Amino acid sequence: LPGNRKQHQLFKAVEVSCCVKYFLFGFNIIFWLLGAAFLGIGLWAWTEKGVLSNMASITDLGGFDPVWLFIVVGGVMFILGFAGCIGALRENTLLLKFFSVFLGLIFFLELTAGILTFVFKDWIKDQLNFFINNNVKAYRDDIDLQNLIDFTQEYWSCCGAHGPNDWNLNIYFNCTEFNPSRERCGVPFSCCNYIINLRLNSELDQQKYIHTKGCVGQFERWLQDNLIIVAGVFVGIALLQIFGICLAQNLVSDVKAVKANW
């Protein structure tokens, strides 16, 4: 009888923490549902644009398709959420390890990207210029890209990468005499203070009607003005990832301890 009592106490002492298990499950089910929503929005957008019926059109766009952001982020969140959710509920160490390693890899990539951005600031700025100019060229090619550029220019009160003349890169807005477009020598309405959208000769005249500052410079100023908030968001995301990894590893240790005592 005393021996049975000791054995019962030993089994009772080593058990999986329900608190950790269901907290990790709840944490990941939210993550999973958000990933499914992002993925659903991305696939719906591609369906509306006819991309899913013609997959070759994915490579046709010269600029950045914002739908890619929803597809990639949603896909990663969905896979991670699924692994963490089912791994916690079923106490599956393989899925929990996959969740931890995958989340750790994302954290490492984010950390590396942050360090490289700080070290190679000039190169990043050049790439940002190149990226914006490429998307200026493709402005009319995709409605989602057009909406993204319009939102950016309106939010930061800017026009083009460096200024309104960057819109010469676009076939509809360039100022060449052979351009038959009605928008010749113009800019998108998101560049405008008023409805007049022509690039006038004098910069002083331009300032009355359109934003003359480039989006790269405005983004840099916004980043400097909101550095604490931006840093806080990144630190918060990093802490959330570390917390998720710790919970998963804690649950793996509990499951292994219980199995060792069987």
Short mmCIF file of C-alpha atoms in Angstrom, two decimals, residues 6 78-79 106 134 181 184 189 199 219:
data_model
loop_
_atom_site.label_atom_id
_atom_site.label_comp_id
_atom_site.label_asym_id
_atom_site.label_seq_id
_atom_site.Cartn_x
_atom_site.Cartn_y
_atom_site.Cartn_z
CA LYS A 6 4.42 6.56 -3.71
CA PHE A 78 -1.82 29.50 -41.26
CA ILE A 79 0.93 26.83 -41.23
CA ILE A 106 11.37 33.80 -38.63
CA ASN A 134 9.39 50.20 -60.84
CA SER A 181 -2.49 60.09 -73.28
CA ARG A 184 0.30 63.58 -70.37
CA PHE A 189 -4.84 62.52 -58.17
CA ARG A 199 3.15 69.37 -63.38
CA PHE A 219 9.04 57.95 -45.31
#
